[in-house]
Every structure is written in structure tokens, then in C-alpha cells.
C-alpha positions as YAML, in Angstrom:
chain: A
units: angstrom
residues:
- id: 1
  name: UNK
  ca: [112.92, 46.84, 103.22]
- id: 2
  name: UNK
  ca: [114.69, 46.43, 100.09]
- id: 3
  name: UNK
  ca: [115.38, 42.80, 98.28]
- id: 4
  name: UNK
  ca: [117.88, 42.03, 95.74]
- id: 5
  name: UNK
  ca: [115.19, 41.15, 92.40]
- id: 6
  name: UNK
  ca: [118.32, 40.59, 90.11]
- id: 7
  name: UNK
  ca: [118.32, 37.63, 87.64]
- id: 8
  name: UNK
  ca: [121.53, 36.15, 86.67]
- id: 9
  name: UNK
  ca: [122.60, 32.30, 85.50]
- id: 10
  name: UNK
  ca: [124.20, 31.45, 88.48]
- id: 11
  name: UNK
  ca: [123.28, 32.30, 92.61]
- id: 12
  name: UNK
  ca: [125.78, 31.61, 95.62]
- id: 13
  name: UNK
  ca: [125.25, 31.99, 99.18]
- id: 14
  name: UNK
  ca: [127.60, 32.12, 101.55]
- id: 15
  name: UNK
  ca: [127.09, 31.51, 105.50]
- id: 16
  name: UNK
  ca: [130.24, 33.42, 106.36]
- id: 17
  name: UNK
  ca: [132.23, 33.09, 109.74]
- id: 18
  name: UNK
  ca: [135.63, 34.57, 110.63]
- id: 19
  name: UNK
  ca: [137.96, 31.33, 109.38]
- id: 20
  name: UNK
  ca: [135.34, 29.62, 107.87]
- id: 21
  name: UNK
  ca: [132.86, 30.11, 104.55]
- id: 22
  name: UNK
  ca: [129.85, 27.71, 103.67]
- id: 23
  name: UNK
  ca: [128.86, 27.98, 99.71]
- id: 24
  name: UNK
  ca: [126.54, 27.48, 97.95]
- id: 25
  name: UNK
  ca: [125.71, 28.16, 94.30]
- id: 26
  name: UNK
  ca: [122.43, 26.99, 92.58]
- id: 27
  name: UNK
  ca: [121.83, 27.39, 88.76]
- id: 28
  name: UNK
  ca: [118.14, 29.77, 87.57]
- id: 29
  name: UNK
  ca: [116.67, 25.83, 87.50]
- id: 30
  name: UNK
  ca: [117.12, 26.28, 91.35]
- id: 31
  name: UNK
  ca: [119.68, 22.86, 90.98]
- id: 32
  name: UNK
  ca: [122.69, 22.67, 93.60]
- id: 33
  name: UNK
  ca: [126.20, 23.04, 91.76]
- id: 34
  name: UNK
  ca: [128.23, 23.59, 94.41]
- id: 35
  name: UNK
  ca: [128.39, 22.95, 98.20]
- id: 36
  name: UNK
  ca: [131.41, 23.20, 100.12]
- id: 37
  name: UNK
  ca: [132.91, 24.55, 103.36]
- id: 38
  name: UNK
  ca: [136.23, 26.18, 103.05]
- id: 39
  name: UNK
  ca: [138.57, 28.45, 104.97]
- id: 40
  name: UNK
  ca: [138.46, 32.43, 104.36]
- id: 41
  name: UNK
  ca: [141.16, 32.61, 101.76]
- id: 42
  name: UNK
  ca: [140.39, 34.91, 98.68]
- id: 43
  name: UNK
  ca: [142.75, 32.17, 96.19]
- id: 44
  name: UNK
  ca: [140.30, 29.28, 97.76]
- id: 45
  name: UNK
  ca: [136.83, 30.90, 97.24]
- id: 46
  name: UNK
  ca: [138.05, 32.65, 93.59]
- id: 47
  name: UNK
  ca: [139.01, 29.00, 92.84]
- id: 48
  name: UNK
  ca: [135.89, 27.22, 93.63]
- id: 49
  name: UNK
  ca: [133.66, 29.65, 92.17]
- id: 50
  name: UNK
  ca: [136.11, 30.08, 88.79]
- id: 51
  name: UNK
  ca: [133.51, 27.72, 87.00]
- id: 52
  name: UNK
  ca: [130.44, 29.90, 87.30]
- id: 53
  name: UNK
  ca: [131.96, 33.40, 87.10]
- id: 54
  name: UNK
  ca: [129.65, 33.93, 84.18]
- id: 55
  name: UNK
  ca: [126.97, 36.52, 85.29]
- id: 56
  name: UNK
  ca: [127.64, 35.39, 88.94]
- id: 57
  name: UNK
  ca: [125.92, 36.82, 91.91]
- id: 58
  name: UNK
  ca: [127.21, 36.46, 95.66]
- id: 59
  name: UNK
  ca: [125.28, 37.29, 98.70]
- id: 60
  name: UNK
  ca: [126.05, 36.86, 102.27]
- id: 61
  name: UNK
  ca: [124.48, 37.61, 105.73]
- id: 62
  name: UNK
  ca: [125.43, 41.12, 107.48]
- id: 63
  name: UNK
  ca: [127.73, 40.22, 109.97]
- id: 64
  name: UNK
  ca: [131.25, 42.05, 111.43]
- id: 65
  name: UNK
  ca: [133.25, 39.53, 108.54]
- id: 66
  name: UNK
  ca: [132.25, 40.82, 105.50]
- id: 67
  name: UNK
  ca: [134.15, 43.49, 104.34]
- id: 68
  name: UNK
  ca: [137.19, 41.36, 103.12]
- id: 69
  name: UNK
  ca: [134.39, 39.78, 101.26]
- id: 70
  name: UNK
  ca: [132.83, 42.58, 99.65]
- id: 71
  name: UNK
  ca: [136.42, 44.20, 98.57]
- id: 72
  name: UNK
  ca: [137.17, 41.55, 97.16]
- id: 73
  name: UNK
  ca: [133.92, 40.95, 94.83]
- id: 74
  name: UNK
  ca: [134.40, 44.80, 94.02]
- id: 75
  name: UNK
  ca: [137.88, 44.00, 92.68]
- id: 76
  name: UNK
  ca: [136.88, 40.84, 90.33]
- id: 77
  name: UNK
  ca: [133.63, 42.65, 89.17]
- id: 78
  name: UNK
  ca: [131.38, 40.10, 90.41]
- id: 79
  name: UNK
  ca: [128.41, 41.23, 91.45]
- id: 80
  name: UNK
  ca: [127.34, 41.12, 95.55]
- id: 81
  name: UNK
  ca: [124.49, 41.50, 97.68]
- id: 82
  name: UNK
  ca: [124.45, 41.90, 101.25]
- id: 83
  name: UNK
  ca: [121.74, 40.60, 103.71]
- id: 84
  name: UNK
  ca: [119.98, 42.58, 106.64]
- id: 85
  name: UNK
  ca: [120.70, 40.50, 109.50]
- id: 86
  name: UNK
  ca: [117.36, 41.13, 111.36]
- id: 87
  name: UNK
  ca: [115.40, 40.78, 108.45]
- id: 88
  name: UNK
  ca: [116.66, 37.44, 107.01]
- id: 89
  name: UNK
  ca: [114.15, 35.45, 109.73]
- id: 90
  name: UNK
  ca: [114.13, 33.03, 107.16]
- id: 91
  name: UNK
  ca: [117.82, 31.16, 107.81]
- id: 92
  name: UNK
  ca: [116.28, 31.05, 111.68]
- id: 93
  name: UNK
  ca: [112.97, 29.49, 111.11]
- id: 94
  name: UNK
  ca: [114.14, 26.26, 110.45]
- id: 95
  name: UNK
  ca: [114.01, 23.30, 112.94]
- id: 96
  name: UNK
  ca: [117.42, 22.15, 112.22]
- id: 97
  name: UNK
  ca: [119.91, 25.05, 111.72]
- id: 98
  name: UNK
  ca: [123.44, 24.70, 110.43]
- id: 99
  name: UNK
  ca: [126.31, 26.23, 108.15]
- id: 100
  name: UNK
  ca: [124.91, 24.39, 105.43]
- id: 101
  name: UNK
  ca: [121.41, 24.83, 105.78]
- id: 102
  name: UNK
  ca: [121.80, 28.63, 105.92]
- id: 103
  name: UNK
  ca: [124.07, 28.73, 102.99]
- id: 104
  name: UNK
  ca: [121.64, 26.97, 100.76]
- id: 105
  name: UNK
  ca: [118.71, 29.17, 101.94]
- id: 106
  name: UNK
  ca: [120.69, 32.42, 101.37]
- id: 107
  name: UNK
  ca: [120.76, 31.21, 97.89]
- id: 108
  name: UNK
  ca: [117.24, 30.43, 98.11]
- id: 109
  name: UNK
  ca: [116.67, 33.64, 98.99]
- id: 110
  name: UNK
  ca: [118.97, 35.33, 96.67]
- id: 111
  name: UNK
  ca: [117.27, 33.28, 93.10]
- id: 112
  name: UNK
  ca: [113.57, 34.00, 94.38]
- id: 113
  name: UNK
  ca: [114.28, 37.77, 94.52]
- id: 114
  name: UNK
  ca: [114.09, 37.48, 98.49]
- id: 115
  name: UNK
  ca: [116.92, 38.76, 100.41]
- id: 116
  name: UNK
  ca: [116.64, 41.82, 102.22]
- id: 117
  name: UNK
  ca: [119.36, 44.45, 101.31]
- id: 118
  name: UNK
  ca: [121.61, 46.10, 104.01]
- id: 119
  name: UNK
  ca: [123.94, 48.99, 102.46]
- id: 120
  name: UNK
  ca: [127.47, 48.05, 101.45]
- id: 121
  name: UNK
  ca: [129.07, 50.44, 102.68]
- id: 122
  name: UNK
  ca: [132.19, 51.88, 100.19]
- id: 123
  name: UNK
  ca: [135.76, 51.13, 100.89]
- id: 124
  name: UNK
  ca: [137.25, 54.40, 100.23]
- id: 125
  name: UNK
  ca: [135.40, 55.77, 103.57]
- id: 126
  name: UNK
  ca: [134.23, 52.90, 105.54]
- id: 127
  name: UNK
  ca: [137.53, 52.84, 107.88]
- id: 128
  name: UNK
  ca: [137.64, 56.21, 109.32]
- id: 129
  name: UNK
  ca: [133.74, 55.57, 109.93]
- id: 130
  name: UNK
  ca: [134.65, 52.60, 112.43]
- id: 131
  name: UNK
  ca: [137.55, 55.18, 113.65]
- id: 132
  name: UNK
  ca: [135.20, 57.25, 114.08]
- id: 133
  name: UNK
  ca: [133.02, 54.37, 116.34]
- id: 134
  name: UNK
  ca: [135.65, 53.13, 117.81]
- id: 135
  name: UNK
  ca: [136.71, 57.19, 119.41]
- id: 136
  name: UNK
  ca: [132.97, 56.95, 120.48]
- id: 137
  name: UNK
  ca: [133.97, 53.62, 122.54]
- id: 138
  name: UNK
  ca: [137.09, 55.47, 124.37]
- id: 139
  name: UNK
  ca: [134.78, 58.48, 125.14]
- id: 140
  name: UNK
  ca: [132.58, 55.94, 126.72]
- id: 141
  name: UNK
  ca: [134.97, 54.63, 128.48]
- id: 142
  name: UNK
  ca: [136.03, 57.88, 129.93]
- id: 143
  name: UNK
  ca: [132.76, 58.80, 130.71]
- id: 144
  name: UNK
  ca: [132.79, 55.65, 133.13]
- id: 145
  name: UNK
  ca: [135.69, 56.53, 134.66]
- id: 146
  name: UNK
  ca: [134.78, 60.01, 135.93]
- id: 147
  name: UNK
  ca: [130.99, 58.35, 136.95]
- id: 148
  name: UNK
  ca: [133.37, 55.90, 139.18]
- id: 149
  name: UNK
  ca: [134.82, 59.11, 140.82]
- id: 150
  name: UNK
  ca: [131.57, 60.84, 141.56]
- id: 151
  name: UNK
  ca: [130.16, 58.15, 142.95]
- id: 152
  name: UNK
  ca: [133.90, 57.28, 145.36]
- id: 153
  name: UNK
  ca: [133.11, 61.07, 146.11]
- id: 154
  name: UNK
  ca: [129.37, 60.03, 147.17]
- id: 155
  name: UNK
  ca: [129.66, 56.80, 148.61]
- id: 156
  name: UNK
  ca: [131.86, 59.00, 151.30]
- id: 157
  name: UNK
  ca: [129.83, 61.48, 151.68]
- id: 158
  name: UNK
  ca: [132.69, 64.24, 150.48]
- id: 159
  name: UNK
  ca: [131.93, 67.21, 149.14]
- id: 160
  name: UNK
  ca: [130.72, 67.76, 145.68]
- id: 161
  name: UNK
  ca: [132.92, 67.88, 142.92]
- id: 162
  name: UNK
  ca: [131.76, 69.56, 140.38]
- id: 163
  name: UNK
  ca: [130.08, 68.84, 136.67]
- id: 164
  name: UNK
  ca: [133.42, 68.19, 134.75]
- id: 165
  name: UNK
  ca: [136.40, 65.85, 135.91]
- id: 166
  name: UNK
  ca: [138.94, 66.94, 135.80]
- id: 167
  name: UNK
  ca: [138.46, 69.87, 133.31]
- id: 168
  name: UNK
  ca: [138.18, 72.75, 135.32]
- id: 169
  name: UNK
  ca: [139.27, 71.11, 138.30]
- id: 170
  name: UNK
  ca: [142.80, 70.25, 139.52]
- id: 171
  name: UNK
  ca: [143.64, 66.48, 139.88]
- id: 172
  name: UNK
  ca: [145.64, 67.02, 142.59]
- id: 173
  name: UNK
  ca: [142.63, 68.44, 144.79]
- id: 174
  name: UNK
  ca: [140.74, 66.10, 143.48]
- id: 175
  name: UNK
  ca: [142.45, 63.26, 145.17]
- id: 176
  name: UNK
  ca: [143.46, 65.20, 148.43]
- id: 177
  name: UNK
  ca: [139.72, 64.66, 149.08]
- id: 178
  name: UNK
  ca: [140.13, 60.69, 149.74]
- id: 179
  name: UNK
  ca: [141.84, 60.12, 153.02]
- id: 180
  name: UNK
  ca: [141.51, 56.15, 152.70]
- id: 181
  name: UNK
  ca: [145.03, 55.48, 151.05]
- id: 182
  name: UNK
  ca: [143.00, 52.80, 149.08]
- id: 183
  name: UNK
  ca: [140.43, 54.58, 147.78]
- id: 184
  name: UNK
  ca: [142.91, 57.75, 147.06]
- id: 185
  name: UNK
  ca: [144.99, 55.24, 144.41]
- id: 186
  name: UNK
  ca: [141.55, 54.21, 142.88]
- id: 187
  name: UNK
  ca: [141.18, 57.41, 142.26]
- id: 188
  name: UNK
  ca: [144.43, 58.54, 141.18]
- id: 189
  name: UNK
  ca: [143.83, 55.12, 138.80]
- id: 190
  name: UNK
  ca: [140.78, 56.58, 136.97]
- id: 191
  name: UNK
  ca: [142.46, 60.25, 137.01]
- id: 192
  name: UNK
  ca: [145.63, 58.44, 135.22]
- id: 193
  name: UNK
  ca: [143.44, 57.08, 132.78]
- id: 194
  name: UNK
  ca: [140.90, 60.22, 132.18]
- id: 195
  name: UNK
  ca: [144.38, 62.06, 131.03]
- id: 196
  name: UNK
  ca: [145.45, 59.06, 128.79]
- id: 197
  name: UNK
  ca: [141.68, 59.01, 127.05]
- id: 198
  name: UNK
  ca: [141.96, 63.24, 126.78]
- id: 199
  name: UNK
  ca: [144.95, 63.02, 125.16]
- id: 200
  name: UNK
  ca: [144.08, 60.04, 122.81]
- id: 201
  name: UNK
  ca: [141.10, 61.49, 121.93]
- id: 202
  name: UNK
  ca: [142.48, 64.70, 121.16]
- id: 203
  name: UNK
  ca: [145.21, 63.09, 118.89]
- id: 204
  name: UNK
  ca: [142.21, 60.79, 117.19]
- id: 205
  name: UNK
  ca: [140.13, 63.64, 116.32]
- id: 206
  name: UNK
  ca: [142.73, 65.93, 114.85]
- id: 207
  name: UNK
  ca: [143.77, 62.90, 112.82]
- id: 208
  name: UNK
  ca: [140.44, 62.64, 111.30]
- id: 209
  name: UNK
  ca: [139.47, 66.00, 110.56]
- id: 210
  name: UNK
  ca: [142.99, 66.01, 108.32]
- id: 211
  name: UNK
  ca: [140.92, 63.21, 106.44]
- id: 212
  name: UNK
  ca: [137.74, 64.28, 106.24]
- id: 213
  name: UNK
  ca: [138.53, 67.30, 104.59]
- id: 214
  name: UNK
  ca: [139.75, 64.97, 101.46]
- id: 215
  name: UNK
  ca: [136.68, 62.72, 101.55]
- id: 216
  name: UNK
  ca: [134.09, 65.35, 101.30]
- id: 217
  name: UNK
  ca: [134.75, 69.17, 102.63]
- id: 218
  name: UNK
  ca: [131.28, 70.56, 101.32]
- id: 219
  name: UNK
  ca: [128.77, 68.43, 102.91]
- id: 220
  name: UNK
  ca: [131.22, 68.66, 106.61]
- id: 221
  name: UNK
  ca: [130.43, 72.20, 105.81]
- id: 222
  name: UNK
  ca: [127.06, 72.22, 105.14]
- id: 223
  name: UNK
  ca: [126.19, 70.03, 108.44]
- id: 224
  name: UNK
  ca: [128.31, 72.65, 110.73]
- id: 225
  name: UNK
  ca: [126.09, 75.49, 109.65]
- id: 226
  name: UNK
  ca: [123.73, 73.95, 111.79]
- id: 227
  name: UNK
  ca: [123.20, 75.16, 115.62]
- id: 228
  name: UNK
  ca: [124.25, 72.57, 118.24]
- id: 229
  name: UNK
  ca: [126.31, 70.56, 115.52]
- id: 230
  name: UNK
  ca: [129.77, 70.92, 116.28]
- id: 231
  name: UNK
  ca: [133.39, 69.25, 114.89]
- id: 232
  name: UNK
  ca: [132.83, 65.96, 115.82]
- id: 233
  name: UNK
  ca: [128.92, 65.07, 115.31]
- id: 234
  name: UNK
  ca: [129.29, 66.96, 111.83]
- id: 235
  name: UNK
  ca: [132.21, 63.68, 111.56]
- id: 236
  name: UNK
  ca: [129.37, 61.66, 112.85]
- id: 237
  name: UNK
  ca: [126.87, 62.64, 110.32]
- id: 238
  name: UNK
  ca: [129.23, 62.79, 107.32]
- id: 239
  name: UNK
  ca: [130.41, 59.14, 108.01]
- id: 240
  name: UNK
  ca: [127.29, 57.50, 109.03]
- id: 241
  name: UNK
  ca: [125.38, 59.31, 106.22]
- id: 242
  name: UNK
  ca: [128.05, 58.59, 103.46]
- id: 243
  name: UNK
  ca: [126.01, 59.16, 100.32]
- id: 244
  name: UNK
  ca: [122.80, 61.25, 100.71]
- id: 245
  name: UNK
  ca: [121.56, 59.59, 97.73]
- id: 246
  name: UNK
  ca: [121.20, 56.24, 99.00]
- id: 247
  name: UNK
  ca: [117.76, 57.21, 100.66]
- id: 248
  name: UNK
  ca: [115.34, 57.54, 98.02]
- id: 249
  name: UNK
  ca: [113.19, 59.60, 100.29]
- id: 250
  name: UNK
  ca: [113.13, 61.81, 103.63]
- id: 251
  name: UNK
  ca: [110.91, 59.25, 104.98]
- id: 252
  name: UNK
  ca: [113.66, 56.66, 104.25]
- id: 253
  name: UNK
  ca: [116.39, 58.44, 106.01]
- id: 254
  name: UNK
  ca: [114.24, 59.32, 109.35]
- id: 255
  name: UNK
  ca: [113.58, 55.30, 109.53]
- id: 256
  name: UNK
  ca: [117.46, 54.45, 108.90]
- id: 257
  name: UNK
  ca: [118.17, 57.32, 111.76]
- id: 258
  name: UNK
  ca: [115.54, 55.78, 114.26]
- id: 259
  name: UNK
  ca: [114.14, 59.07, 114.27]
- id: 260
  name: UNK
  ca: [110.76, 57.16, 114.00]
- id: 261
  name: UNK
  ca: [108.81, 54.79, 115.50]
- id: 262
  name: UNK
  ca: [107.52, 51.91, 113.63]
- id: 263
  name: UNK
  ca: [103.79, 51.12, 113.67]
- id: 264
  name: UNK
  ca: [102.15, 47.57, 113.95]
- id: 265
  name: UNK
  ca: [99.11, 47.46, 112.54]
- id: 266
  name: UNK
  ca: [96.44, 44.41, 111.56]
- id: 267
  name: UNK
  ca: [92.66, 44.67, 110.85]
- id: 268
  name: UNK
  ca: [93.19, 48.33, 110.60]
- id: 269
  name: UNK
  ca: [93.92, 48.45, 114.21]
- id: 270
  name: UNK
  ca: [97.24, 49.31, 115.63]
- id: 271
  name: UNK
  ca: [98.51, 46.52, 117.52]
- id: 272
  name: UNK
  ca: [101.91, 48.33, 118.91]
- id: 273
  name: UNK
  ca: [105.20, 49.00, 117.91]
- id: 274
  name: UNK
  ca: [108.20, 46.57, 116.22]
- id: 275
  name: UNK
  ca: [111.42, 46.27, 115.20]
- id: 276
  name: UNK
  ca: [112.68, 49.71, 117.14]
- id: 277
  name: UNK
  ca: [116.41, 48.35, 116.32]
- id: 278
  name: UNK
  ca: [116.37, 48.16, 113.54]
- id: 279
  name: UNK
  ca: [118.47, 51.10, 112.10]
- id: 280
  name: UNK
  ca: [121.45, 53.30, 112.36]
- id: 281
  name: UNK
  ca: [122.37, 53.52, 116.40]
- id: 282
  name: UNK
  ca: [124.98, 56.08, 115.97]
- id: 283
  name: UNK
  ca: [122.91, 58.44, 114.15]
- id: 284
  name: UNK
  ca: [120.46, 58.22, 116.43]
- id: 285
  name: UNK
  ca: [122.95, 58.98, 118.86]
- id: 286
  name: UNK
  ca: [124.19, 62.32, 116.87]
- id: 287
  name: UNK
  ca: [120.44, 63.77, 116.33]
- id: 288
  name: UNK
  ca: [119.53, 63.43, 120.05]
- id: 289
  name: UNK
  ca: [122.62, 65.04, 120.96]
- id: 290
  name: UNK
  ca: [122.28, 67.70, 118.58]
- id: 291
  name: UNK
  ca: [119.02, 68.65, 119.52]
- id: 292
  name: UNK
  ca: [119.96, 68.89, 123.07]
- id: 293
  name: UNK
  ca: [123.35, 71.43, 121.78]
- id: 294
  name: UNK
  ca: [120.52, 73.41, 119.67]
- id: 295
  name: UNK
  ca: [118.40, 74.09, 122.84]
- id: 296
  name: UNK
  ca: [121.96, 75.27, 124.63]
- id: 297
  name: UNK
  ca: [122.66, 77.38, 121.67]
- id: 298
  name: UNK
  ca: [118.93, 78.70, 120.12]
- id: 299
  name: UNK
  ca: [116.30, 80.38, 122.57]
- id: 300
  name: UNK
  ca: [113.86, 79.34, 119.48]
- id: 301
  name: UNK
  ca: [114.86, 75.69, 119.71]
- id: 302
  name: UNK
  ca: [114.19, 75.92, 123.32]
- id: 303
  name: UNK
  ca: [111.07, 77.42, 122.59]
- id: 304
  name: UNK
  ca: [110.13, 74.95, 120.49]
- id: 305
  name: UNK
  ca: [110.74, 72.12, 122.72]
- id: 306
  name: UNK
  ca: [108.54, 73.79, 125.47]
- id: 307
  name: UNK
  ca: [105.27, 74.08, 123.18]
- id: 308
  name: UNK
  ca: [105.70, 70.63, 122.24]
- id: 309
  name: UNK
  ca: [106.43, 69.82, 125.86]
- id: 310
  name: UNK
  ca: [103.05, 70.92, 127.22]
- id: 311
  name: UNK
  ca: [101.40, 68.32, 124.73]
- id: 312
  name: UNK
  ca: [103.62, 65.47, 124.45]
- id: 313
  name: UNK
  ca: [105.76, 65.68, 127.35]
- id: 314
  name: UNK
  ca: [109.92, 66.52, 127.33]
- id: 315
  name: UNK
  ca: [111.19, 63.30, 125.99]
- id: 316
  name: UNK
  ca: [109.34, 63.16, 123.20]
- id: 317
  name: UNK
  ca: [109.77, 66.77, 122.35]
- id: 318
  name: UNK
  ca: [112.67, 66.20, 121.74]
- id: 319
  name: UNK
  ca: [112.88, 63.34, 119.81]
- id: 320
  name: UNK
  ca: [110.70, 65.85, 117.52]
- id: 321
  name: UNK
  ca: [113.22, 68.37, 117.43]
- id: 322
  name: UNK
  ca: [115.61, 65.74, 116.79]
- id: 323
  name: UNK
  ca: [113.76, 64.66, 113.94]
- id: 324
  name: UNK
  ca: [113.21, 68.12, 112.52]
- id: 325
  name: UNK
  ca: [116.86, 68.30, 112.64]
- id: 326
  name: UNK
  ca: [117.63, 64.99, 111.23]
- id: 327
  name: UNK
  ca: [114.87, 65.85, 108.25]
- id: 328
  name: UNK
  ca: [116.67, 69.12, 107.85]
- id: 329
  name: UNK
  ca: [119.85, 66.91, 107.38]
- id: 330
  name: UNK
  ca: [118.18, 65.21, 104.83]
- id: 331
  name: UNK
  ca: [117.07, 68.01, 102.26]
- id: 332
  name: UNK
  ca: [120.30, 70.45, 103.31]
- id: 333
  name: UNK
  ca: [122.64, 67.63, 101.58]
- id: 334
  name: UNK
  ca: [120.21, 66.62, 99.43]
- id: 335
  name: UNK
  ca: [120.27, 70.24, 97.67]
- id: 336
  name: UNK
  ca: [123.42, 71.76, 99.17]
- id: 337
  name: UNK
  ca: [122.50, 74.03, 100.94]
- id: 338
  name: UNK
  ca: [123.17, 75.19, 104.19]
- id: 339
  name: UNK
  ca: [120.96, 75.72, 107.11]
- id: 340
  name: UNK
  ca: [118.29, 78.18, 107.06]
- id: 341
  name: UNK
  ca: [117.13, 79.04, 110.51]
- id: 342
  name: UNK
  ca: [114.74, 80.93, 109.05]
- id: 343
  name: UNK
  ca: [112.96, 78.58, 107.55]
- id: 344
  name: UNK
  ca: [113.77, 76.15, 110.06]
- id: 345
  name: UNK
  ca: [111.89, 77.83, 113.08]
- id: 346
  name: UNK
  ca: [109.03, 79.02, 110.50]
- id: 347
  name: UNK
  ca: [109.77, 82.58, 111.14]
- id: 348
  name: UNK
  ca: [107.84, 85.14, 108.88]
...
């Protein structure tokens, strides 16, 4: 956990909603200056805070509003902070909770040196990143779709159809196994779909490997020198990842991937695990996955898996691959370099 220890003359918090902004700004004396609700117009918020510009600092909670927000404080040089949502406990503790309240204690928070720091992510790449997230949503949804056919196909009793749908298999046979004229235009429903997604998705991720290549073509391919890391979690990494430089240490990163579990401890006794969410989802996503592809694509990896396996059991061996990879990650864009498997799989 980071906070924000920053002094400046003048402190406003902001409880920020999608048509609506609660300020306020307190002076270093900790006195109120300013406390209004307004709408989310840039003119209206520049205006009220026009009289306090002067070594001004902004901070508002993490929530899916506040990139117009940031932008904008980018573009007038004034200086912003954002919150961690789960760690700002604070604005919740309160008996009586309101837009007001919480904008005067994210002030608080903010003059006191108090306010937990999530990253603010940079404009330039932040879009394709939700791009990105939001092809992971459709191949979700497709996913779901050919689930729904497998289990049509089992609730039936019909005969299997295979790992992939409809990949390798035709859609036409495919249907020809429902005889119920209902459940054969469910079907043909999902298959219609499945071919919409494919082609979708194929469109989306051509589109963004034209753009990542502008964005930055050495560290894409530094993480596809990796085994098991293909076009698309390389996209993952790159975007999630950003700026390598942002962790200060490997220790850092591996707690921002989830590739760790955190420890609870009091009276020097452990007293179980917290806060498990708190972190980067989609990486976590992207390591898991690519430590299943590097079993598929390394004997070694497999290897590796199956020593730890005897010990700790499969699920955790490889969330220890996974974070072997994901610490590999770390000091391969760190230094630019690519992948050593060498060093990797400690051969001699």
C-alpha cells in the first residue's frame, strides 16, 4: 500500500458519481473552503476550483468514472491522486454515510498523507487495454454458448461431440443431431452466434495487434519469447503491465498479479489469509493460462509441475509455475531481455 504524503496549500476531494461530483477543498489549516455538489461538466468543476488552483491537489475514489477526471487534471497541470477503492475503509466506517461526508474525508485523507494510491493508468494506452477486456468478455460469452450445446447434447443423451464447437466440426452435423425441432433452433441459435463472436473476435484482435506494434513492439516481443505465451496473452501482459517500472520490486509485481497469497499475522502467529482481491484479475488470468500453454508446449515445465505436485498437490503447482513465470515477466522487461529457458528450468 502506497499513500499520497504530498504537501500542497490547498486539498480537494471529490466523491465522484457518473452525473454528479461532491467537492471538497480544505486549506493545510485543515479549514473547509469549499463544499458543493455539482454536475460532471469539466467548465463547472474548472470554475469552482479557479480560486485555489495555486499548488492544488485533487484526489478521488477508484471507481469506473474517473478517467474523464484524470484527463482532464493531466491537461490543466493540476496535480491528482487516485484512491484504492478497497483500501479507503475509512469513507465506510462512518455511522452516517453520504456524498458529502465522503468528500470531506477524502480530503481528510488526502492533507494527513492518508490515501491509499491506485495506479492512474496513462491515456495514450489505457483504451485498447479495456478493448482488450472487453474481447475477453465476448470470448466469455462464446465460451457459454458452446457449454449450452454440450450440455443440449447431454441432457439428451446424444452422442458426444467433441472438444471444440464448431472448429473442427461441421455445424450442419452438429444440429442434425437434435431431432426436437425446438431444441434443433436453440441450437442453430448458439451456432449463429458462435460464428458472429469468431468472426468479431478475429476482426478485434487483428485490429489491435496493428496498434500494439506502435505502443511498444520490444517488450510484445520480449513476452512472446516465452513458451505457452502466444499473440493475445503477450496483448494481455503488455496492456495490463503498461510500465514495468511502476513496481519498485519483483515482490511488488507478484502481489499486483495475485500470484501470491497474503498472510495475516498477529502475536507472531498466523491468523489466515486477507484481502485475496485485491489486485490485477486479468493478469492473474494470463499467468495461469500461460503456465497451463507452457506444460502443453515444454516437457521441462511439465516436469516441473509434477515434482512440485507430489508435495503440494496440482493446483498449487501450478500457481508456482505461474508465478515463476510471472517473476520471469518481471526481470525479462525489467532488463530487456528475452527468455532464457536455460536459466529458467535451472539447467546446468
Amino acid at each position: 500500500m502506497r499513500f499520497y504524503i504530498q504537501q500542497h496549500q490547498y486539498y480537494c476531494g471529490i466523491d465522484l458519481h457518473a452525473r454528479t461530483m461532491y467537492n471538497c477543498i480544505l486549506d493545510q489549516a485543515g479549514n473547509t473552503l469549499l463544499h458543493k455538489n455539482i454536475n460532471t461538466k469539466p467548465e463547472l468543476f474548472l470554475k469552482i476550483i479557479e480560486p485555489f488552483r495555486d499548488n492544488l491537489v485533487v484526489a478521488a475514489e477508484c471507481i469506473f468514472t474517473w478517467y474523464w477526471l484524470a484527463d482532464l487534471c493531466a491537461k490543466e497541470c493540476i496535480d491528482f491522486v487516485l484512491g484504492h477503492a478497497l483500501y479507503m475503509k475509512a469513507i465506510h466506517g462512518a455511522k452516517t454515510k453520504n456524498d458529502r461526508i465522503d468528500s470531506y474525508k477524502i480530503a481528510k485523507l488526502l492533507r494527513a498523507g492518508m490515501i491509499p494510491m491506485a495506479y492512474v493508468y496513462p491515456a495514450k494506452m489505457r483504451s485498447v487495454r479495456d478493448l482488450l477486456r472487453r474481447r475477453m468478455h465476448f470470448m466469455r460469452k462464446r465460451a457459454e454458448l458452446r457449454a449450452h450445446i454440450k450440455n443440449t447434447n447431454s441432457q439428451y443423451n446424444l452422442p458426444p461431440l467433441g472438444h471444440t464447437i464448431p472448429h473442427r466440426s461441421n455445424p450442419d452435423d452438429v444440429q442434425a443431431q437434435f431431432t426436437d425441432p425446438c431444441v434443433h433452433k436453440s441450437v442453430q441459435v448458439d451456432l449463429d452466434l458462435i460464428g458472429y463472436y469468431d468472426k468479431m473476435l478475429k476482426d478485434l484482435e487483428l485490429y489491435i495487434h496493428r496498434i500494439a506494434k506502435s505502443h511498444d513492439a520490444k517488450d510484445h516481443y520480449l513476452l512472446r519469447t516465452i513458451p505457452g505465451i502466444g499473440p493475445i496473452l503477450s496483448l494481455v501482459l503488455l496492456y495490463e503491465i503498461e510500465n514495468i517500472n511502476r513496481f519498485p520490486r519483483v515482490q511488488n509485481f507478484s502481489s499486483y498479479s495475485r500470484l501470491i497469497k497474503p498472510i495475516k499475522e498477529s502475536a507472531g502467529k498466523r491468523t489466515g489469509k486477507s484481502n485475496k482481491k485485491i489486485g490485477n484479475a486479468h493478469l492473474k488470468w494470463a499467468f495461469s493460462e500461460a503456465a497451463i500453454l507452457m506444460m502443453r508446449e515444454r516437457d521441462e515445465a511439465k516436469k516441473f509441475v509434477q515434482r512440485k505436485q507430489s508435495k503440494h498437490g496440482k493446483a498449487k503447482a501450478i500457481a508456482i509455475l505461474s508465478h515463476k513465470i510471472g517473476r520471469t515477466v518481471y526481470y525479462m522487461l525489467k532488463h530487456q531481455r528475452p527468455f532464457d529457458p536455460d536459466k529458467f528450468f535451472n539447467k546446468k
